[in-house]
PDB file of C-alpha atoms and ligand atoms in Angstrom:
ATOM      1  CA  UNK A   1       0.000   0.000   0.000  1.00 41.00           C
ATOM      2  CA  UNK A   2       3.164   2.303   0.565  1.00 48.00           C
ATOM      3  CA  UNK A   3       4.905   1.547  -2.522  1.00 53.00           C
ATOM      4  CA  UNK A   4       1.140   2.240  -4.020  1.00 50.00           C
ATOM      5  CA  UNK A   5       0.960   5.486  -2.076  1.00 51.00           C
ATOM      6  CA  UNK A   6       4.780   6.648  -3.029  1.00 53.00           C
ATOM      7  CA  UNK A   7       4.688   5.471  -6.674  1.00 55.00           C
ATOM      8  CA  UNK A   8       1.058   7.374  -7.217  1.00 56.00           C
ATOM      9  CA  UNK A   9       3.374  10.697  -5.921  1.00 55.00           C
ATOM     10  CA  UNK A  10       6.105  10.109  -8.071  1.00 61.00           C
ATOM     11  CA  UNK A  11       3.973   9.707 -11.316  1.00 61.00           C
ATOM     12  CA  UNK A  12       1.991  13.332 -10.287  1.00 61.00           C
ATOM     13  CA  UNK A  13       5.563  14.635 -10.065  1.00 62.00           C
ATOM     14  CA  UNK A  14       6.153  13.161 -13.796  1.00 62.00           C
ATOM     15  CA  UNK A  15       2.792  14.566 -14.951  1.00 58.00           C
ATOM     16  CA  UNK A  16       3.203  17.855 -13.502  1.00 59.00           C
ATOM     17  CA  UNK A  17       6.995  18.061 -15.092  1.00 62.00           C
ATOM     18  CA  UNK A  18       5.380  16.909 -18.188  1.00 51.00           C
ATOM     19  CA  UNK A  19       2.491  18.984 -18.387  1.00 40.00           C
ATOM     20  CA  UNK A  20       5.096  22.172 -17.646  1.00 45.00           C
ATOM     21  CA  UNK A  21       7.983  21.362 -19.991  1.00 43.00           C
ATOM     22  CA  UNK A  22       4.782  20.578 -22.608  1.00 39.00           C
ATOM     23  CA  UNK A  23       5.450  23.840 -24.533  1.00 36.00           C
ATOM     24  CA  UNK A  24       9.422  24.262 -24.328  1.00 37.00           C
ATOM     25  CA  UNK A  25      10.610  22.564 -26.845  1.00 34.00           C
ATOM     26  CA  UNK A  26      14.018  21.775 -25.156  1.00 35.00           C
ATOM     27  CA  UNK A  27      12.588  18.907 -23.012  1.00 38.00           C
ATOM     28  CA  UNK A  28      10.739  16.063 -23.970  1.00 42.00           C
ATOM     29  CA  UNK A  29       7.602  15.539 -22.339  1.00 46.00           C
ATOM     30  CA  UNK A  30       7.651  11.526 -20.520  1.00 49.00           C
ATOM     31  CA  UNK A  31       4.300  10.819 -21.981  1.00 45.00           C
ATOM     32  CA  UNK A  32       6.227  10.753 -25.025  1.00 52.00           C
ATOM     33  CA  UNK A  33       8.731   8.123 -24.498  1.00 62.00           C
ATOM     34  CA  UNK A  34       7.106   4.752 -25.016  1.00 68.00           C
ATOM     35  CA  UNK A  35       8.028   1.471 -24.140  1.00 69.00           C
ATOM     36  CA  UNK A  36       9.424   0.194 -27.456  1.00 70.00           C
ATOM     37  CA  UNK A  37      12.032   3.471 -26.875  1.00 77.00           C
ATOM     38  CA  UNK A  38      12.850   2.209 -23.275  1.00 80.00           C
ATOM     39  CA  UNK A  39      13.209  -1.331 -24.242  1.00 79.00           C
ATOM     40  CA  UNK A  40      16.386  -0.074 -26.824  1.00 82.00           C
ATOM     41  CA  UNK A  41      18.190   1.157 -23.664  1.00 88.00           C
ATOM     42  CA  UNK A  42      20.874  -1.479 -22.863  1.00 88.00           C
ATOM     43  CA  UNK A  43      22.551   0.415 -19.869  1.00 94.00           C
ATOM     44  CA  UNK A  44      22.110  -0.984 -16.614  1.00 96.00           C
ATOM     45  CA  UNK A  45      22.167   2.196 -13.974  1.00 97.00           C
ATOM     46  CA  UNK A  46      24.420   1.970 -10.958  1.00 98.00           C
ATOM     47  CA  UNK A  47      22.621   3.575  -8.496  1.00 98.00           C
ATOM     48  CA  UNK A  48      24.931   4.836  -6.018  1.00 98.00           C
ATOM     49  CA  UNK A  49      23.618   6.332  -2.608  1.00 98.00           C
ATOM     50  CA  UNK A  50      27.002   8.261  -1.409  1.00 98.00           C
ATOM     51  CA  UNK A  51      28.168   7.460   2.161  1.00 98.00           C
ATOM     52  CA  UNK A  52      26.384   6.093   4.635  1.00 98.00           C
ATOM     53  CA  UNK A  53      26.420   3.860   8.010  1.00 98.00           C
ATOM     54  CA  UNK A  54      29.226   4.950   9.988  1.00 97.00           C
ATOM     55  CA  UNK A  55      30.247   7.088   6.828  1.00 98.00           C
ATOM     56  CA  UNK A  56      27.604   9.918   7.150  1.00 98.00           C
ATOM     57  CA  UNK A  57      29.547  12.149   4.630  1.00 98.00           C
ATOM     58  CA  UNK A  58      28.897  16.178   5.143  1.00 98.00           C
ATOM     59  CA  UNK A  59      27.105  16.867   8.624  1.00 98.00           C
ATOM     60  CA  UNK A  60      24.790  20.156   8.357  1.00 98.00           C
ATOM     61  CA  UNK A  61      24.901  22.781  11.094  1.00 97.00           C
ATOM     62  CA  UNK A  62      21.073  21.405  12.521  1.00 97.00           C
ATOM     63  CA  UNK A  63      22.639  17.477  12.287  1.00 98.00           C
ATOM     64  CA  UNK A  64      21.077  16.028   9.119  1.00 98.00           C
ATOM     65  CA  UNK A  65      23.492  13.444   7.589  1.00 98.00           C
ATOM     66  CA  UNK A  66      24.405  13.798   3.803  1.00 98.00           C
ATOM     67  CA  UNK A  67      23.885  10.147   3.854  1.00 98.00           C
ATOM     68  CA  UNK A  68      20.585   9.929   4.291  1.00 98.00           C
ATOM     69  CA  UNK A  69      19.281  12.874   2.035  1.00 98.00           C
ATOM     70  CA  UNK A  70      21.765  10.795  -0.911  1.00 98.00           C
ATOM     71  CA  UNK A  71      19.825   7.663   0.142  1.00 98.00           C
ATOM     72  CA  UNK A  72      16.028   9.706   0.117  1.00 98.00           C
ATOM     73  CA  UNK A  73      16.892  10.973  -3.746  1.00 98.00           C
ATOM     74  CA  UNK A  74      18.343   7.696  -4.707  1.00 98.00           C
ATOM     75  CA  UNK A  75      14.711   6.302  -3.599  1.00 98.00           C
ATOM     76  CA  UNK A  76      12.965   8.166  -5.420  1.00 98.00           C
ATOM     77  CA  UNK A  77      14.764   8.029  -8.509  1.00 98.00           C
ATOM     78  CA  UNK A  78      14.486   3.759  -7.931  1.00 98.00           C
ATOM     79  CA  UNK A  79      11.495   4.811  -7.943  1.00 97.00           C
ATOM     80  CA  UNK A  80      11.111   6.651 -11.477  1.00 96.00           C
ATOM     81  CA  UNK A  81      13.307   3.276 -12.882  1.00 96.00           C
ATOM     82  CA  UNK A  82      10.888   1.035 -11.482  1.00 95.00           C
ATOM     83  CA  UNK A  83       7.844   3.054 -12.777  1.00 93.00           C
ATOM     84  CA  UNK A  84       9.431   3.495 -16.621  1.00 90.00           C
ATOM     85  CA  UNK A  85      11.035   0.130 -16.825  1.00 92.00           C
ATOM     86  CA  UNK A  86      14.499   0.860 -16.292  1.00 95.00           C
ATOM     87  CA  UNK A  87      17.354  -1.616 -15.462  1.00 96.00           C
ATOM     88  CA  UNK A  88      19.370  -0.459 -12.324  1.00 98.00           C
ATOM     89  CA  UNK A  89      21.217  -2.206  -9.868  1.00 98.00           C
ATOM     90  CA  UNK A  90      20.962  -0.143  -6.215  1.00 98.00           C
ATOM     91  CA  UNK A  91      24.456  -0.008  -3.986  1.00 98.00           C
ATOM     92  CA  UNK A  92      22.590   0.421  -0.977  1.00 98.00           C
ATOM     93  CA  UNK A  93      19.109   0.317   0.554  1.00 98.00           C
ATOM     94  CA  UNK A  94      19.728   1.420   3.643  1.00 98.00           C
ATOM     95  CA  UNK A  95      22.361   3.539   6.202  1.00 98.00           C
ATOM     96  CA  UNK A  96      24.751   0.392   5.874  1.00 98.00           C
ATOM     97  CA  UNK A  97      28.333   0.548   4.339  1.00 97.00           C
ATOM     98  CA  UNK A  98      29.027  -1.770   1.812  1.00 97.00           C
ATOM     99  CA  UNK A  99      32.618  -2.296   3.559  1.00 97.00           C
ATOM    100  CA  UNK A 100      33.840  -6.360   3.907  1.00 97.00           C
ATOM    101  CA  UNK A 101      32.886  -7.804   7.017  1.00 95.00           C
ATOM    102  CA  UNK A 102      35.831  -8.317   9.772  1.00 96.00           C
ATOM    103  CA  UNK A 103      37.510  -5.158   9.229  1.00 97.00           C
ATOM    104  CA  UNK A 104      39.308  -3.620  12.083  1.00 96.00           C
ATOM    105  CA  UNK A 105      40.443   0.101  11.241  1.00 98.00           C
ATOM    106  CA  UNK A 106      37.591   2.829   9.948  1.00 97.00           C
ATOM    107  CA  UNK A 107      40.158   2.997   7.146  1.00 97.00           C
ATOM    108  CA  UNK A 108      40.428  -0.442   6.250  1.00 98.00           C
ATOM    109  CA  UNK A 109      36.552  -0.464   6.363  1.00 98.00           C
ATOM    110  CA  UNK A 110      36.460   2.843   3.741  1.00 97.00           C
ATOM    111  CA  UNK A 111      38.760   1.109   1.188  1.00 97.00           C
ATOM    112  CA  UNK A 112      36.679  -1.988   1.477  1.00 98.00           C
ATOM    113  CA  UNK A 113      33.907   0.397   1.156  1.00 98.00           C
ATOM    114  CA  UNK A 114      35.123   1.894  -1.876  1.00 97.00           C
ATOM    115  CA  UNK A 115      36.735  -1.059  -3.637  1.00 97.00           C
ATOM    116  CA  UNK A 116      32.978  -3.159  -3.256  1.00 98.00           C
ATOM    117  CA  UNK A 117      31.264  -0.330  -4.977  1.00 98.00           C
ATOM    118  CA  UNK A 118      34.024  -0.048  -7.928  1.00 97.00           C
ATOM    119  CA  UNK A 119      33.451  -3.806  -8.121  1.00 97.00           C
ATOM    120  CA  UNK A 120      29.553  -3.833  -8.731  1.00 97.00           C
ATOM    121  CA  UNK A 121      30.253  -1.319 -11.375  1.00 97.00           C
ATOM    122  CA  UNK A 122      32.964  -3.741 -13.302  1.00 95.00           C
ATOM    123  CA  UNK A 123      31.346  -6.319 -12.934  1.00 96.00           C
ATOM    124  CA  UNK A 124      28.171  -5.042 -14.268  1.00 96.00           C
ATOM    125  CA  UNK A 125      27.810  -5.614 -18.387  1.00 94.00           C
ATOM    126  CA  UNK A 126      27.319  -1.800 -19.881  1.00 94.00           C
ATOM    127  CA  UNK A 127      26.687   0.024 -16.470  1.00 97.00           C
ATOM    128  CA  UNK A 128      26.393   3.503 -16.415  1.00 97.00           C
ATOM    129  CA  UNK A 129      27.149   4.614 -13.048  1.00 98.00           C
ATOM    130  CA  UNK A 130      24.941   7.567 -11.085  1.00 98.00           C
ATOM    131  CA  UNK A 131      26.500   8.463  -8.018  1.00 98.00           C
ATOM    132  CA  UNK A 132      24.234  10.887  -5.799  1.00 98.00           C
ATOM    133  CA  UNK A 133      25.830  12.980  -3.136  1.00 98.00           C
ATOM    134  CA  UNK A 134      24.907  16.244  -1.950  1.00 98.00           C
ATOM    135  CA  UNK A 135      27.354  19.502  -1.120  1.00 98.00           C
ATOM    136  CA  UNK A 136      28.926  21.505   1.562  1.00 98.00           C
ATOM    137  CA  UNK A 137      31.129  24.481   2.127  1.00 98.00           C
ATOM    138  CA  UNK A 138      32.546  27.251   4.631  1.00 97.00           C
ATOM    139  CA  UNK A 139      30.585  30.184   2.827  1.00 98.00           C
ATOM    140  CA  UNK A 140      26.720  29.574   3.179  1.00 98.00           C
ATOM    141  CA  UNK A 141      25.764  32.024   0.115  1.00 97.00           C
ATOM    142  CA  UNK A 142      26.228  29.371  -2.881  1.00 98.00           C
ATOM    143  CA  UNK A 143      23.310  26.561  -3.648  1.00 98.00           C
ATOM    144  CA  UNK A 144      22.164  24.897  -6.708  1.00 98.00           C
ATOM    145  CA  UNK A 145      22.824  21.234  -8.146  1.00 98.00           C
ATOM    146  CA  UNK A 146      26.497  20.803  -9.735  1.00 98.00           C
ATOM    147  CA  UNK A 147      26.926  17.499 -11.847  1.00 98.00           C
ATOM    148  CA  UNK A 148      30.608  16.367 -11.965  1.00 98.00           C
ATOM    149  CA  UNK A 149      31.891  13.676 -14.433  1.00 97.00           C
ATOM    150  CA  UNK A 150      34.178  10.988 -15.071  1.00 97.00           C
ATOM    151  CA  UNK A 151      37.461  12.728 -17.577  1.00 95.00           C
ATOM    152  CA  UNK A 152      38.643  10.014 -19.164  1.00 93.00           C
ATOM    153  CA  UNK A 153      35.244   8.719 -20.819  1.00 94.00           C
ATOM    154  CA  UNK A 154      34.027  10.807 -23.128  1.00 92.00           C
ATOM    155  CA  UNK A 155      30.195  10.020 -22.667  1.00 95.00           C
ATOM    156  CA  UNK A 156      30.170  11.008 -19.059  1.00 96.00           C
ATOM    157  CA  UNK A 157      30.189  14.414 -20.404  1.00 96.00           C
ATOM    158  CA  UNK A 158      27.418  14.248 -22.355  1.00 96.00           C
ATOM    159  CA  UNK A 159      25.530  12.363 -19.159  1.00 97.00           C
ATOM    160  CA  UNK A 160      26.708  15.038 -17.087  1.00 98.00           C
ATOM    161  CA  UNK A 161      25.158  17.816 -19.290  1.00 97.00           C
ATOM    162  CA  UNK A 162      22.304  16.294 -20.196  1.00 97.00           C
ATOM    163  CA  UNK A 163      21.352  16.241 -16.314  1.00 98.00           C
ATOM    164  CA  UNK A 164      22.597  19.540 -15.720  1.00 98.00           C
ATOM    165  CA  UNK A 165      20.533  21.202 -18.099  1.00 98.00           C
ATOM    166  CA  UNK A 166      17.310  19.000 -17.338  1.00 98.00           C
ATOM    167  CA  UNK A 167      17.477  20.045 -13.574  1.00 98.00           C
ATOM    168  CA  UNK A 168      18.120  24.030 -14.043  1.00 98.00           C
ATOM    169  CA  UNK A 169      16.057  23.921 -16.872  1.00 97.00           C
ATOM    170  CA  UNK A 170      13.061  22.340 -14.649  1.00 97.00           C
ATOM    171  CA  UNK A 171      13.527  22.898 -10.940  1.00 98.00           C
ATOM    172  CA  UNK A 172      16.436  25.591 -10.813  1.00 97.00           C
ATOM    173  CA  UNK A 173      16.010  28.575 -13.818  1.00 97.00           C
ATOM    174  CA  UNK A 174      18.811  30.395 -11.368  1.00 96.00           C
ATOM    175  CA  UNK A 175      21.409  28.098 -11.384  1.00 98.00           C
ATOM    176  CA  UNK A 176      24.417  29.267 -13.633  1.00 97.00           C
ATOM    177  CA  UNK A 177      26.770  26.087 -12.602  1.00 98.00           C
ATOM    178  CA  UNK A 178      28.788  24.256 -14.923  1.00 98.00           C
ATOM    179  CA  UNK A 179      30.001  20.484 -15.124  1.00 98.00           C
ATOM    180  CA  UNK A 180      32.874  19.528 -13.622  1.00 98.00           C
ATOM    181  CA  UNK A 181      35.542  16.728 -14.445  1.00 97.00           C
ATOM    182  CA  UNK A 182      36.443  15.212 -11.234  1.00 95.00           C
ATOM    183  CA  UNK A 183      39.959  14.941 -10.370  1.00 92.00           C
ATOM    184  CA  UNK A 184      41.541  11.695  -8.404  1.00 92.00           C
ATOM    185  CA  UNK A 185      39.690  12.790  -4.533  1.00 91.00           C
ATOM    186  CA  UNK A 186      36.500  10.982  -6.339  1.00 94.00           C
ATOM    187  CA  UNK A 187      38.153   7.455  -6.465  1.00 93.00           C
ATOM    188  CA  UNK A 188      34.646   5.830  -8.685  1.00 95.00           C
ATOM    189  CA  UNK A 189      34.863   8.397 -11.100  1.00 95.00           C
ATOM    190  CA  UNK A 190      38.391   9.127 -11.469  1.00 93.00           C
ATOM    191  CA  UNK A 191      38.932   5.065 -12.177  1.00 93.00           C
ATOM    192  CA  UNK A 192      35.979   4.728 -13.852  1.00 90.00           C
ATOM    193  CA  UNK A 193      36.135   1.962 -16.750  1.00 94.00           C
ATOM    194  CA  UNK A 194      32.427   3.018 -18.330  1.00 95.00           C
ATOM    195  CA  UNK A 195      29.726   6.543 -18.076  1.00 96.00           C
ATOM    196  CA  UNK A 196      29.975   7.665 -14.970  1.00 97.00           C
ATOM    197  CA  UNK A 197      28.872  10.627 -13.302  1.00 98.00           C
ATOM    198  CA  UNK A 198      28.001  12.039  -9.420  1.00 98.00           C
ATOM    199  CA  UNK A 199      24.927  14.713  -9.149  1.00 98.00           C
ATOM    200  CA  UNK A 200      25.762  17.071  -5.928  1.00 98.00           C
ATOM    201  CA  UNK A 201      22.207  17.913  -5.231  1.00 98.00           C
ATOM    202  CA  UNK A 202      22.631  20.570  -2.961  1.00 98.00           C
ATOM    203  CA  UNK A 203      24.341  22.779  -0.787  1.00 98.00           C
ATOM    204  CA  UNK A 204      23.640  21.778   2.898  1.00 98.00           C
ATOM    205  CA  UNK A 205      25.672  24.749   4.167  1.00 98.00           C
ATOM    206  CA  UNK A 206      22.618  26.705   2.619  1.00 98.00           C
ATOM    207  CA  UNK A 207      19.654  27.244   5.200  1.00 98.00           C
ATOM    208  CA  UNK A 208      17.414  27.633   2.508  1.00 98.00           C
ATOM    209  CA  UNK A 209      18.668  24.693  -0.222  1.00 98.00           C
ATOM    210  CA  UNK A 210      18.851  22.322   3.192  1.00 98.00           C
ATOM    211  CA  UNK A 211      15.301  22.935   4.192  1.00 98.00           C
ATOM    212  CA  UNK A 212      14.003  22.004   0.692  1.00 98.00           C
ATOM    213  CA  UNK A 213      16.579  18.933   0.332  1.00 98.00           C
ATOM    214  CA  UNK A 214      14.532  17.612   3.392  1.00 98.00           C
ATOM    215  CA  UNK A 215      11.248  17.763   2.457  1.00 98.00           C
ATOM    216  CA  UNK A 216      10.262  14.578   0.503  1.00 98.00           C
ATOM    217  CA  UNK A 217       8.910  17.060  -2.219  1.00 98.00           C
ATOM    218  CA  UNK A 218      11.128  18.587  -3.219  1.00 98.00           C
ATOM    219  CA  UNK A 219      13.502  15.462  -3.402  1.00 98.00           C
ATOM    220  CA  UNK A 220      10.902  14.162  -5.526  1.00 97.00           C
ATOM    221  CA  UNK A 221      11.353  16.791  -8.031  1.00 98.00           C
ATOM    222  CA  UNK A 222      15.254  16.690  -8.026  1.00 98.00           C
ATOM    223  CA  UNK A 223      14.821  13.135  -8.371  1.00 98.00           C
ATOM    224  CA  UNK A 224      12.606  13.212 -11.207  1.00 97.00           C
ATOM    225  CA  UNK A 225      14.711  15.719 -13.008  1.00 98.00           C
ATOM    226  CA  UNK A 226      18.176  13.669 -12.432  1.00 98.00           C
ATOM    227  CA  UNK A 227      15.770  11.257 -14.072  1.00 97.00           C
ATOM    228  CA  UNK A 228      14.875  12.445 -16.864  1.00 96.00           C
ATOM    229  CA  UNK A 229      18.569  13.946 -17.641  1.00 97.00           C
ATOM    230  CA  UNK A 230      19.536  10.622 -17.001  1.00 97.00           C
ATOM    231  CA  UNK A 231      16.767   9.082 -19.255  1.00 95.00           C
ATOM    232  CA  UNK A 232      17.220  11.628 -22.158  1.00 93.00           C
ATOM    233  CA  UNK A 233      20.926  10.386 -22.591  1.00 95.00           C
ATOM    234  CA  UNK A 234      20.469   7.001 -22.534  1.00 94.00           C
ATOM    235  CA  UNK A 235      17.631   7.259 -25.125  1.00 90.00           C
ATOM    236  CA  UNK A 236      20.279   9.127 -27.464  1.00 86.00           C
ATOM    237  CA  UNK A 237      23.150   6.609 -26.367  1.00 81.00           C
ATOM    238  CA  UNK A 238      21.244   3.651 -25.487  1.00 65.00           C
ATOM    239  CA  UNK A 239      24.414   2.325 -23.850  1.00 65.00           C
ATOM    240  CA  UNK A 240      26.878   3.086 -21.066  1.00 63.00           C
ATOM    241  CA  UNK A 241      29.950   2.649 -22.826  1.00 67.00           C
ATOM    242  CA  UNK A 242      32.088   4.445 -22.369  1.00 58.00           C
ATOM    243  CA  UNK A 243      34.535   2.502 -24.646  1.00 48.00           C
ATOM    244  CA  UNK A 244      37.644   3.198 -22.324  1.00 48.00           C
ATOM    245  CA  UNK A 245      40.475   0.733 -23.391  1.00 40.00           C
TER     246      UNK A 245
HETATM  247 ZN1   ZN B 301      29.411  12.994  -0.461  1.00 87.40          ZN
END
C-alpha cells in the first residue's frame, strides 16, 4: 500500500513536469517516451547512494546526515526506474556501508567500502554509473545542483550535461553552474572503466537549499529531473559505454 501510495506521488511529479515542460521545446515531455524506446536502452544504472552507516559524509549545522538525504533521492529516482522500466542495480538500501565484514580500522573499512562499490560497477555488463551525493562548504551564500563527471570517458560528459541542463532547466532557472571533471579525490569516477557521473544535489551549508533537500517534495522533483537527464541520454546513447580501453 506504501509503494502504491509513493509510486502514485512520483507519477503526479512526472505529470506535472510533463504537463510544464509541454510547450518548451528543449525537453521532452515523458508521456512521449514509449516502451518500445525504453526497451532499446541497454545500460544498466548503478545507483549509487554516497556514504552512509558509519560514513555519514557532510554533517549540516542542525545534524542532518548527507547520507541519508543521498539515500532519500536515490529512492525516489528507484522509484522513477521502477515506474518506466528501467534496469538499475541499487548499492545500498539502507544507512549500511558496503565495507567487507571483519575489518578492524575505519580505514580499512572505507577502502573496502570503496573497492565493493568499484566492483559492482565492473562487474556489471554496460553500467552507467549515477552516483548521488549532496554539497557543503565554509561560505553559506552558494546553492544549486552541480553534476561532476568521469574525464577520461568521453560520454560522461554528455551524461553530465544532459542532467545539468534537465534540472536548471526544470527545478532551478537560477542556477548558472557548470560540469565539472572530477579529479583523483573521487576514487569511482576518477577510475571509472564506463559513463559515470556524481549529481551534488545541494548545498547543505545553505539554510534555505537544506530545508528544501529535506522535504520529501522537493527530493521528488530533483529526483525526477536527475531522471529524466539521465533518461534523455540514454535514449540518445542507449548504452553506457564508455569505450575506455
Ligand atoms: Zn558525499
Amino acid at each position: 500500500m506504501k509503494k502504491i501510495c509513493i509510486i502514485a506521488v512520483l507519477a503526479a511529479v512526472a505529470l506535472y513536469f510533463g504537463i510544464a515542460t509541454a510547450g518548451k521545446g528543449s525537453v521532452r515531455s515523458i508521456e512521449s517516451i514509449s516502451d518500445k524506446t525504453v526497451s532499446r536502452i541497454k545500460a544498466t544504472v548503478i545507483l549509487d547512494a554516497g556514504h552512509g552507516g558509519e560514513d555519514s559524509g557532510a554533517v549540516s549545522d542542525d545534524g542532518t546526515f548527507e547520507k541519508d538525504l543521498n539515500l532519500y533521492v536515490s529512492e525516489d529516482i528507484a522509484a522513477y526506474f521502477e515506474l518506466f522500466g528501467i534496469s538499475y542495480i541499487p548499492v545500498r538500501t539502507s544507512d549500511i556501508s558496503v565495507c567487507d565484514m571483519g575489518l578492524q580500522t575505519v580505514r580499512e573499512r572505507k577502502r573496502s567500502d570503496i573497492n565493493n562499490r568499484y566492483a559492482l560497477i565492473n562487474s556489471t555488463p554496460d553500467a552507467v554509473l549515477l552516483s548521488i551525493h549532496q554539497n557543503m562548504f565554509s561560505d553559506a551564500k552558494y546553492s544549486g545542483a552541480q553534476v561532476f563527471y568521469a574525464a577520461d570517458i568521453p560520454t560522461s560528459k554528455a551524461l553530465a550535461e544532459q542532467i545539468q541542463s534537465t534540472v536548471c532547466g526544470m527545478l532551478q532557472p537560477e542556477n548558472t553552474r557548470k560540469i565539472k571533471p572530477c579529479g583523483d579525490s573521487v576514487y569511482l569516477l576518477y577510475r571509472a572503466k564506463t559513463t559515470s557521473v556524481m549529481v551534488e544535489c545541494g548545498f547543505l551549508s545553505n539554510e534555505k537549499e537544506l530545508s528544501m533537500l529535506k522535504t520529501p517534495e522537493y527530493r521528488s522533483q530533483i529526483g525526477y529531473c536527475i531522471y529524466k537527464g539521465l533518461l534523455s541520454y540514454l535514449i540518445t546513447e542507449g548504452t553506457g559505454n564508455g569505450a575506455k580501453s
